[in-house]
mmCIF file of C-alpha atoms in Angstrom:
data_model
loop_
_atom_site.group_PDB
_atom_site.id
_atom_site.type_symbol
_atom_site.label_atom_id
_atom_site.label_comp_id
_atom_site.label_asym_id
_atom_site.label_seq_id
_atom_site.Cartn_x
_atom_site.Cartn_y
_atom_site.Cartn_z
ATOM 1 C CA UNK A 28 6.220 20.250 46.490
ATOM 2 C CA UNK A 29 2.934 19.221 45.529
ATOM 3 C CA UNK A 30 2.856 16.379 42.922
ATOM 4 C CA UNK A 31 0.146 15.810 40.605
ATOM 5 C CA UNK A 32 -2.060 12.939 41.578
ATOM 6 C CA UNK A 33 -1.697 9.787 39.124
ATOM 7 C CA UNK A 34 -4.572 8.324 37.484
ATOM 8 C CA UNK A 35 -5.313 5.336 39.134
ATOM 9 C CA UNK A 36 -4.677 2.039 36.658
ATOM 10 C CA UNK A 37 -7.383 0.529 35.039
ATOM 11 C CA UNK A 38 -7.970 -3.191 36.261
ATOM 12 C CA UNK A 39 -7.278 -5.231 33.233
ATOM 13 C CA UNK A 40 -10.421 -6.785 33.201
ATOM 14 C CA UNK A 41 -12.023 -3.927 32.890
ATOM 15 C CA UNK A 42 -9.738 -2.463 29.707
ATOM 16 C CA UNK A 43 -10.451 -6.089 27.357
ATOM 17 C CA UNK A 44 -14.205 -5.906 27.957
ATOM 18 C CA UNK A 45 -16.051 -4.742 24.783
ATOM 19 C CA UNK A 46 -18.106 -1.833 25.681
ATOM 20 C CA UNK A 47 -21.374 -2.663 26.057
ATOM 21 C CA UNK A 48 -22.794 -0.353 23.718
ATOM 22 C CA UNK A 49 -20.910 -1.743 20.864
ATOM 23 C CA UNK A 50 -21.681 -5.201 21.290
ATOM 24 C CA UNK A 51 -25.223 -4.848 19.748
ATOM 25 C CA UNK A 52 -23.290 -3.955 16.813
ATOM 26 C CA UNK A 53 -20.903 -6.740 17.393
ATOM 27 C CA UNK A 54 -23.294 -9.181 17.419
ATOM 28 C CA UNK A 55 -25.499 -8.639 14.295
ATOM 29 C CA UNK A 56 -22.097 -8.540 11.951
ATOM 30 C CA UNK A 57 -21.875 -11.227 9.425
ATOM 31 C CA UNK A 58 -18.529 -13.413 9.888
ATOM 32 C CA UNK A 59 -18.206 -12.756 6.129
ATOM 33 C CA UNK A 60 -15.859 -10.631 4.097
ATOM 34 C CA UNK A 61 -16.160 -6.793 3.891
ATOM 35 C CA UNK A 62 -14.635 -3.718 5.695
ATOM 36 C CA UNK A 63 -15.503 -2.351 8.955
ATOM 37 C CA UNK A 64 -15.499 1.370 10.288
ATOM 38 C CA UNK A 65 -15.487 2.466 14.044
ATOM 39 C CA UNK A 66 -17.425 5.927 14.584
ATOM 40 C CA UNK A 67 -16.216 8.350 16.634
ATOM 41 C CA UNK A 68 -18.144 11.029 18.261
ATOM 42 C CA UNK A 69 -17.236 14.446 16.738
ATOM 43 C CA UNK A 70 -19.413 14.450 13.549
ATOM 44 C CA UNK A 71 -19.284 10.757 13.436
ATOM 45 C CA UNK A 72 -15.674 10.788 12.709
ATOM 46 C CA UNK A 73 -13.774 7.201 11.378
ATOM 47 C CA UNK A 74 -11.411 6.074 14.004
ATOM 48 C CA UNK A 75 -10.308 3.654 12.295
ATOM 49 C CA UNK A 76 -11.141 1.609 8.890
ATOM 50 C CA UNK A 77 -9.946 -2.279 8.774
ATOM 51 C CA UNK A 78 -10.978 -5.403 6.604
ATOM 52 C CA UNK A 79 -11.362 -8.849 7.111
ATOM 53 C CA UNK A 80 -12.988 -11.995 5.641
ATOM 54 C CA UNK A 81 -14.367 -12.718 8.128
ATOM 55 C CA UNK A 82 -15.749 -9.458 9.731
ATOM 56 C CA UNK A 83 -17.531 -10.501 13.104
ATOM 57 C CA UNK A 84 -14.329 -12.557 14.295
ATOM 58 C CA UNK A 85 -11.694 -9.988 13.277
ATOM 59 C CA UNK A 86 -14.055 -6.792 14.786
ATOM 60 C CA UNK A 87 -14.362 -8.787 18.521
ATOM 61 C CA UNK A 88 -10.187 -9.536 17.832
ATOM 62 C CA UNK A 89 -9.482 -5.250 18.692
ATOM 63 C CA UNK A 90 -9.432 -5.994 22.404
ATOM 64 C CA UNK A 91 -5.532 -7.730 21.662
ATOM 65 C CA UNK A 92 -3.391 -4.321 23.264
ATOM 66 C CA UNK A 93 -4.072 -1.632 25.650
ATOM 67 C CA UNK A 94 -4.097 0.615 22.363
ATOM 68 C CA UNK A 95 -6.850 -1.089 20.178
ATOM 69 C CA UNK A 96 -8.660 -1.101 23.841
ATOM 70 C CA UNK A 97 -8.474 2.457 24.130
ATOM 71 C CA UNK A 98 -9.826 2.977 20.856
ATOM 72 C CA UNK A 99 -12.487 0.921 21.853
ATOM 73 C CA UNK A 100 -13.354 3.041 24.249
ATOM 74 C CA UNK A 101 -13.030 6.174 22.413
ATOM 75 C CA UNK A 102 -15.508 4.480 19.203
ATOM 76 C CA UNK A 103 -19.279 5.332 19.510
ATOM 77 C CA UNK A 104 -20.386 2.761 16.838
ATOM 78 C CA UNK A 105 -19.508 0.289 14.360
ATOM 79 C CA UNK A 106 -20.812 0.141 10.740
ATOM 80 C CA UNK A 107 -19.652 -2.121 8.079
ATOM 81 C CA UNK A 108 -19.920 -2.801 4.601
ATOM 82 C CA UNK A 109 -20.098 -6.340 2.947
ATOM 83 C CA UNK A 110 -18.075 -7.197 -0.176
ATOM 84 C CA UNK A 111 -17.518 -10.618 -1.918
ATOM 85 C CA UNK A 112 -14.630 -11.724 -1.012
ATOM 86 C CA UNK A 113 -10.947 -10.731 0.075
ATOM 87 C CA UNK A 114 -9.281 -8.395 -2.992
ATOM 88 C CA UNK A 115 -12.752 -6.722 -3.049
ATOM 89 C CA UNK A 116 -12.425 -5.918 0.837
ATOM 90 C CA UNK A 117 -8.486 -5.043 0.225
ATOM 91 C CA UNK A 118 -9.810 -2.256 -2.004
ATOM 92 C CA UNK A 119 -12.694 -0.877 -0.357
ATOM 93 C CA UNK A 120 -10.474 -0.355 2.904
ATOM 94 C CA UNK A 121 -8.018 1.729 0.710
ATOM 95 C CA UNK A 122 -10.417 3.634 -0.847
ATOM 96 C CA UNK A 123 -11.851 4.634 1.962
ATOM 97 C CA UNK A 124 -8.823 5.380 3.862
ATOM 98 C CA UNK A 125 -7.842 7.346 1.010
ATOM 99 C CA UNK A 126 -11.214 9.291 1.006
ATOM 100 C CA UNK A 127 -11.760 9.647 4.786
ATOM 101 C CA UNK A 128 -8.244 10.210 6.833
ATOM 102 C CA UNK A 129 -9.052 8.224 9.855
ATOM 103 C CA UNK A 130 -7.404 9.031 13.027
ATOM 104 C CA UNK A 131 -6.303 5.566 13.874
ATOM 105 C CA UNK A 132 -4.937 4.672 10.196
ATOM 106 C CA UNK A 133 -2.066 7.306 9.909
ATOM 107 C CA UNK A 134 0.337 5.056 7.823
ATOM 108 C CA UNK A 135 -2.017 3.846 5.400
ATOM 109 C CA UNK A 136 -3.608 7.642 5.085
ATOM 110 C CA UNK A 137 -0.589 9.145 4.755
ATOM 111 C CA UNK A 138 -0.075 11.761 1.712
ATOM 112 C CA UNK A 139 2.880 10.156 -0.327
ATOM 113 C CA UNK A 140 4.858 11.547 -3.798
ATOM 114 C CA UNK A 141 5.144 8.229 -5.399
ATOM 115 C CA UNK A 142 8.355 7.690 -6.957
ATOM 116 C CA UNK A 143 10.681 5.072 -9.039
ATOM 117 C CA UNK A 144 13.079 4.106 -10.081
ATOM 118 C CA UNK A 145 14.267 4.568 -14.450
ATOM 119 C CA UNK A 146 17.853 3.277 -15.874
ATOM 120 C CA UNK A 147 18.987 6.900 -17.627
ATOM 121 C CA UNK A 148 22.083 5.787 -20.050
ATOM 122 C CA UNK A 149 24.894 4.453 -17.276
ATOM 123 C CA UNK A 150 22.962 6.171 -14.274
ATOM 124 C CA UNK A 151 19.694 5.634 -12.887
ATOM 125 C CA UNK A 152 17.398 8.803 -11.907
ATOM 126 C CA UNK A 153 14.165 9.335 -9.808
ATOM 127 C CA UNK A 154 10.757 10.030 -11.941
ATOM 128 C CA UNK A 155 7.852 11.183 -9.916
ATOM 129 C CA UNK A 156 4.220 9.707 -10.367
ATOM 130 C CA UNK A 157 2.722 13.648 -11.049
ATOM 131 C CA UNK A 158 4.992 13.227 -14.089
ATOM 132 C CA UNK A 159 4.316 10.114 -15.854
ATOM 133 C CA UNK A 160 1.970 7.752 -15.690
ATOM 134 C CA UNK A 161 3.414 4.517 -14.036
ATOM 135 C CA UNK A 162 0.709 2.248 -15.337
ATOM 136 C CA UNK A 163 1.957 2.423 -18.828
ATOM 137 C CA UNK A 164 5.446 3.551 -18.605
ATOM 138 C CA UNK A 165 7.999 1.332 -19.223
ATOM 139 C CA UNK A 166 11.034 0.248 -17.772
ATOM 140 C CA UNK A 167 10.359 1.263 -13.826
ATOM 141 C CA UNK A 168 11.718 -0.159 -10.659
ATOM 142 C CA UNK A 169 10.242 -0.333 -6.980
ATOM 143 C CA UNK A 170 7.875 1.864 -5.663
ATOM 144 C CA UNK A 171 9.003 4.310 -3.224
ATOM 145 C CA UNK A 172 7.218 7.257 -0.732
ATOM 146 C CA UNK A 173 10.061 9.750 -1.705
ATOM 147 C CA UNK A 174 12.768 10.661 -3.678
ATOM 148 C CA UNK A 175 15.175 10.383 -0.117
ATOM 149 C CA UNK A 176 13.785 6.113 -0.110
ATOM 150 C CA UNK A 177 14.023 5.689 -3.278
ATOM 151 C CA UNK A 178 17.932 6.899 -3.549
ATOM 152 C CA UNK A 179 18.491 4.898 -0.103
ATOM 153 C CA UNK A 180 17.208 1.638 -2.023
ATOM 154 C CA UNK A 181 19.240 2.368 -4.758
ATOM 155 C CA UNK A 182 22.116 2.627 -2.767
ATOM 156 C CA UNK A 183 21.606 -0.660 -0.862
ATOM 157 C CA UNK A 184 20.972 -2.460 -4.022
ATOM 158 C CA UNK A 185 24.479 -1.000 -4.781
ATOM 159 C CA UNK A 186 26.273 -2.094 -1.549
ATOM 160 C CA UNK A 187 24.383 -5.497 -2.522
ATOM 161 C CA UNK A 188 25.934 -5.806 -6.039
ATOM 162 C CA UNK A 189 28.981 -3.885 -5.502
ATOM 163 C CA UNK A 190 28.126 -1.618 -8.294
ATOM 164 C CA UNK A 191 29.653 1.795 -8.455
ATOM 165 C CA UNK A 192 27.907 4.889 -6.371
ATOM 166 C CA UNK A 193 29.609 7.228 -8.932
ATOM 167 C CA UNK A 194 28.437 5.166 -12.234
ATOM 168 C CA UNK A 195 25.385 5.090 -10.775
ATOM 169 C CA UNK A 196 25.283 8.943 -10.366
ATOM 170 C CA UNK A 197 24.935 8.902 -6.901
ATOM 171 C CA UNK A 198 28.041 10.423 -6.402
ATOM 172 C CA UNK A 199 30.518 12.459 -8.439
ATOM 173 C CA UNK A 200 33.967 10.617 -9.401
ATOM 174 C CA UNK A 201 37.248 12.832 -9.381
ATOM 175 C CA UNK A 202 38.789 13.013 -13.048
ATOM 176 C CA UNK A 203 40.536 9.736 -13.557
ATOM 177 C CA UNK A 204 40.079 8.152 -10.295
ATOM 178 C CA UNK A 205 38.206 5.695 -9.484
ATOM 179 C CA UNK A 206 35.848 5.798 -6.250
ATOM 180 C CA UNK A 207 36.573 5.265 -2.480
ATOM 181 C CA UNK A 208 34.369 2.372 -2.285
ATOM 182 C CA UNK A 209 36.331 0.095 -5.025
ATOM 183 C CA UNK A 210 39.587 0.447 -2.150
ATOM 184 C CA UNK A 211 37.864 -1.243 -0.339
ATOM 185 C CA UNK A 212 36.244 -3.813 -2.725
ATOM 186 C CA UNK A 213 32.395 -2.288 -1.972
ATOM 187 C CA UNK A 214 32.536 -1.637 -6.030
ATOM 188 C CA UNK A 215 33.810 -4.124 -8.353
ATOM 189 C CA UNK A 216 36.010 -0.827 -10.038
ATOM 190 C CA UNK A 217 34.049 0.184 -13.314
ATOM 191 C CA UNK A 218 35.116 3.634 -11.951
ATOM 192 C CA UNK A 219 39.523 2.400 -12.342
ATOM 193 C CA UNK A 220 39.096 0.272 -15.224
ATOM 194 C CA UNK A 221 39.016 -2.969 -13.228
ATOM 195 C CA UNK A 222 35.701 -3.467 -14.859
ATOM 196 C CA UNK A 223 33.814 -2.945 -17.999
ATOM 197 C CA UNK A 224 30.919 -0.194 -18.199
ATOM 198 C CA UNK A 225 29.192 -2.676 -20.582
ATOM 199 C CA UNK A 226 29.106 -5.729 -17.310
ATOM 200 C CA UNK A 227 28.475 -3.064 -14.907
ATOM 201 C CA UNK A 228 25.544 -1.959 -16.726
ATOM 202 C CA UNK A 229 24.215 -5.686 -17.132
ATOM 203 C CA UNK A 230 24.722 -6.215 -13.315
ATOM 204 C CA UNK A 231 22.661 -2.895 -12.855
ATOM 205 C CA UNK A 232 19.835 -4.530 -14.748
ATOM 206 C CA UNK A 233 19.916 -7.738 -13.791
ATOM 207 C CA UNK A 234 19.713 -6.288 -9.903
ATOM 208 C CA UNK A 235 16.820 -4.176 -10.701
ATOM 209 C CA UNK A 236 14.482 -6.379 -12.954
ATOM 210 C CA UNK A 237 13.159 -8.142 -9.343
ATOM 211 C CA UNK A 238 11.418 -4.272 -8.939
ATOM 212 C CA UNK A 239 9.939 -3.877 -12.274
ATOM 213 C CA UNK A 240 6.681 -2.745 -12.311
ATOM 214 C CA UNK A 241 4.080 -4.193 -14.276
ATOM 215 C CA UNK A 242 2.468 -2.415 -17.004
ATOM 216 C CA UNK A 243 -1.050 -2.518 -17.099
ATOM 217 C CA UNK A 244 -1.823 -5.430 -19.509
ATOM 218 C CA UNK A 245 -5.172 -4.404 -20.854
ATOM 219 C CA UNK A 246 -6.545 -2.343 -23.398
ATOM 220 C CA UNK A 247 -8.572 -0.348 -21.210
ATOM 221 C CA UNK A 248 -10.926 -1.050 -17.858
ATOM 222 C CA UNK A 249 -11.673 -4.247 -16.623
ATOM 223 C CA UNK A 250 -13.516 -5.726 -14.342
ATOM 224 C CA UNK A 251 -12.412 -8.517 -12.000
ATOM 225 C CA UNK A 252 -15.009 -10.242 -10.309
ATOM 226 C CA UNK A 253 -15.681 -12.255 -6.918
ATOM 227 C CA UNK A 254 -18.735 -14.631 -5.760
ATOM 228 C CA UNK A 255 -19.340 -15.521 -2.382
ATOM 229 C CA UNK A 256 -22.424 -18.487 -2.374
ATOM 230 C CA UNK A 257 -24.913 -16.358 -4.744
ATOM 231 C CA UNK A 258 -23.516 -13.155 -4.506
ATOM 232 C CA UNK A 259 -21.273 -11.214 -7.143
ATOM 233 C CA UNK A 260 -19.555 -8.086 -7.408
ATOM 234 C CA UNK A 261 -17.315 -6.757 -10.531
ATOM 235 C CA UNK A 262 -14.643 -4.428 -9.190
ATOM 236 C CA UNK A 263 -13.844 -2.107 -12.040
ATOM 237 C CA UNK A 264 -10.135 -1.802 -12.580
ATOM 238 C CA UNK A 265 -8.332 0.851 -14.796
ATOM 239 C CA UNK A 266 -4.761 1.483 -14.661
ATOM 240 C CA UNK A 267 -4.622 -0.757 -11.302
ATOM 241 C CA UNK A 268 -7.102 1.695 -10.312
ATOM 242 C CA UNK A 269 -10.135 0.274 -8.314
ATOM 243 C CA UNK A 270 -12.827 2.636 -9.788
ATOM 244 C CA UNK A 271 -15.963 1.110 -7.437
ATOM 245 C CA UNK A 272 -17.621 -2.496 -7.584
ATOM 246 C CA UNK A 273 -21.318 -2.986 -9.032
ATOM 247 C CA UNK A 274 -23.498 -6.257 -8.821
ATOM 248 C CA UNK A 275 -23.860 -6.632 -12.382
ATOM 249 C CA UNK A 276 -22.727 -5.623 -15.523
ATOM 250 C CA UNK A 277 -25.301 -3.694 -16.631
ATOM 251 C CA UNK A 278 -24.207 -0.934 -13.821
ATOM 252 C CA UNK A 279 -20.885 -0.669 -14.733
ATOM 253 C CA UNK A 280 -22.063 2.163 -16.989
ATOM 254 C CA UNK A 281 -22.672 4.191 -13.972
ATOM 255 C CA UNK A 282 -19.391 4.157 -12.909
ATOM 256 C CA UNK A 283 -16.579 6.508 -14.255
ATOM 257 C CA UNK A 284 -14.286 3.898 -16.592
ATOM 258 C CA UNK A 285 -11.020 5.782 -16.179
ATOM 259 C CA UNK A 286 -8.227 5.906 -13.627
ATOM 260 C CA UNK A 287 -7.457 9.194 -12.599
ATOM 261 C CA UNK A 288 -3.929 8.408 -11.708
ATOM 262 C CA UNK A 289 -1.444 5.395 -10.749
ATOM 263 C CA UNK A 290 -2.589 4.359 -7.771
ATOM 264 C CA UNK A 291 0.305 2.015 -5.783
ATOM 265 C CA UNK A 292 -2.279 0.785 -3.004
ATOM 266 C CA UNK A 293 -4.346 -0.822 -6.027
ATOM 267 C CA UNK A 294 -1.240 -2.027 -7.898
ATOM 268 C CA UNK A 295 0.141 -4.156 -4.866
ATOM 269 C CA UNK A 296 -3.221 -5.639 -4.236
ATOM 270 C CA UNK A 297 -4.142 -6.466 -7.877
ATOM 271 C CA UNK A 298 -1.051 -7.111 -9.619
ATOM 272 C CA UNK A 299 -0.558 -10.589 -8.224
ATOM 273 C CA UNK A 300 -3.930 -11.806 -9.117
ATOM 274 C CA UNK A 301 -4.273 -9.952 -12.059
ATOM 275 C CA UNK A 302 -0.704 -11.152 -13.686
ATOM 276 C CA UNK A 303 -1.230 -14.668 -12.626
ATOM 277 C CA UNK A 304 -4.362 -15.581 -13.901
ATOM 278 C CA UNK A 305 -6.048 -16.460 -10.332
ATOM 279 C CA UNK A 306 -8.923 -14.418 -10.922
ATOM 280 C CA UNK A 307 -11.742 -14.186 -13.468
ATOM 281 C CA UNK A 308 -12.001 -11.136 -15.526
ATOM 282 C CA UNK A 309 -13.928 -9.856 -17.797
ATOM 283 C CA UNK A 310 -13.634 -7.146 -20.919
ATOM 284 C CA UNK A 311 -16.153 -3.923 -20.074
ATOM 285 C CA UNK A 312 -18.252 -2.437 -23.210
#
C-alpha cells in the first residue's frame, strides 16, 4: 500500500518570522490606539479585524501560535485605522466585524437572536430583541445568543438559589405535588407548601437584579468623546448604539442620529463608562 507522502514540518524559525512583505507595513504603524485589518488575497478579503492601543506592538504580537502564524502567511497586507483612544477602538472593531464577516473572527461575526430574560407573574419567560427594544424596556435580565442559553442560565441560577424549576415554568408540576427537585432539597419547596410563593418570588428577584440591563439613560443620542494629545473624536451613541465617530461637532449632522436596533456588542462596551461617569459626554443638537 502506497501511503501518501507527509508534508515535511516547517522549521520553527521559519513559521514566527513576519513575512517580509508585511513588515513594510509593520513598520510605518503608529504604536497608538485604533483597529487593524489583515488583507487577504481574494478581492482583498479581511482575515481578520483586531484592536489595540497600542497598534504597532499588538500587530508584531500575531506570531504567538502556529495559528496566528499561519494567518500570517495567508494575509497579503495590513491596513489600519487610527481612533482616539480605547472604547473608540472597541467600537470600530465591532462595527466592522459586524459589517465585513472576516474569516478569522467567526465568534465575534457570528449571526445571534439576542434574547433575555423578563419576570412574567410567578414565572419568568424569554423575549427576543426583534420584539422589543432592549434599550428602553424595562425590567430585563442577562443577555443571551438563544432562547436554549438563556433557559440553561435560568436554570443554573435556579440550582444556585434552590428556587423551584416548576414555579419558574420551566417545568410542569403534577396537581398537588410538589417537584422532584425539593426531595432532594435542590428547591426550597414553594411547589409542597414548605415555602411561600411571596419569598420565592423575592429570592427570584433578588437572584436576577445582578443581570439587569441598563436602560439607556438619555433623552436621545449622545456623543461620548476621547482625546489623545491634540486629537478628538465624538463617538455618537444612540440606544448603546455606536452610530460612527466625527472630529468635531459640527459633523455630527452628517451622521444618522438614530439606533437602528439594540445592539449588545455596544451595550457591554459602553455601559460601564457610560453609567459610571468615567467618560465625558456631551448632549447632540
Amino acid at each position: 500500500m502506497n501511503l501518501p507522502r507527509s508534508r515535511p514540518a516547517m522549521d520553527a524559525a521559519q513559521l514566527y518570522e513576519y513575512p517580509s512583505h508585511l513588515r513594510e507595513a509593520v513598520a510605518g504603524m503608529p504604536d497608538a490606539p485604533g483597529v487593524y485589518i489583515f488583507h487577504g488575497a481574494e478581492g482583498d478579503l479581511p482575515l481578520y479585524i483586531g484592536k489595540s492601543i497600542r497598534l504597532r506592538s499588538r500587530v508584531l504580537s500575531h506570531l504567538r501560535t502556529p495559528d496566528e502564524a499561519r494567518m500570517l502567511r495567508q494575509t497579503q497586507r495590513i491596513s489600519h485605522i487610527r481612533t482616539t483612544g480605547e472604547i473608540g477602538a472597541l467600537l470600530l472593531e465591532a462595527q466592522l466585524i459586524k459589517q465585513q464577516h472576516p474569516l478569522f473572527n467567526q465568534k465575534l461575526r457570528r449571526q445571534r437572536q439576542l434574547c433575555s430574560l423578563r419576570v412574567q407573574g410567578a414565572a419568568v419567560e424569554v423575549v427576543y430583541s426583534k420584539d422589543i427594544n432592549f434599550a428602553t424596556e424595562t425590567d430585563l435580565y442577562g443577555l443571551y445568543a438563544s432562547r436554549h442559553s438563556a433557559l440553561e442560565a435560568l436554570r443554573q441560577l435556579a440550582d444556585d438559589q434552590r428556587l423551584c424549576y416548576g414555579a419558574l415554568g420551566l417545568e410542569k408540576l403534577a396537581q398537588g405535588r410538589g417537584c422532584f427537585r425539593a426531595q432532594l432539597h435542590q428547591c426550597a419547596g414553594v411547589c409542597r407548601g414548605d415555602e411561600t410563593p411571596q419569598a420565592h418570588q423575592q429570592r427570584l428577584c433578588a437572584a436576577l437584579e445582578v443581570l439587569r440591563i441598563a436602560c439607556w439613560p438619555y433623552a436621545g443620542a449622545v456623543g461620548l468623546v476621547e482625546r489623545y494629545g491634540q486629537e478628538q473624536q465624538i463617538h455618537l451613541i444612540h440606544h448603546w448604539h455606536y452610530l460612527g465617530s466625527v472630529s468635531d461637532v459640527a459633523q455630527v449632522g452628517r451622521l444618522h442620529q438614530v439606533a437602528p436596533g439594540f445592539d449588545a456588542d455596544g451595550y457591554k462596551i459602553l455601559c460601564r463608562p457610560l453609567l459610571s461617569g468615567g467618560c465625558e459626554v456631551i448632549p447632540l443638537p
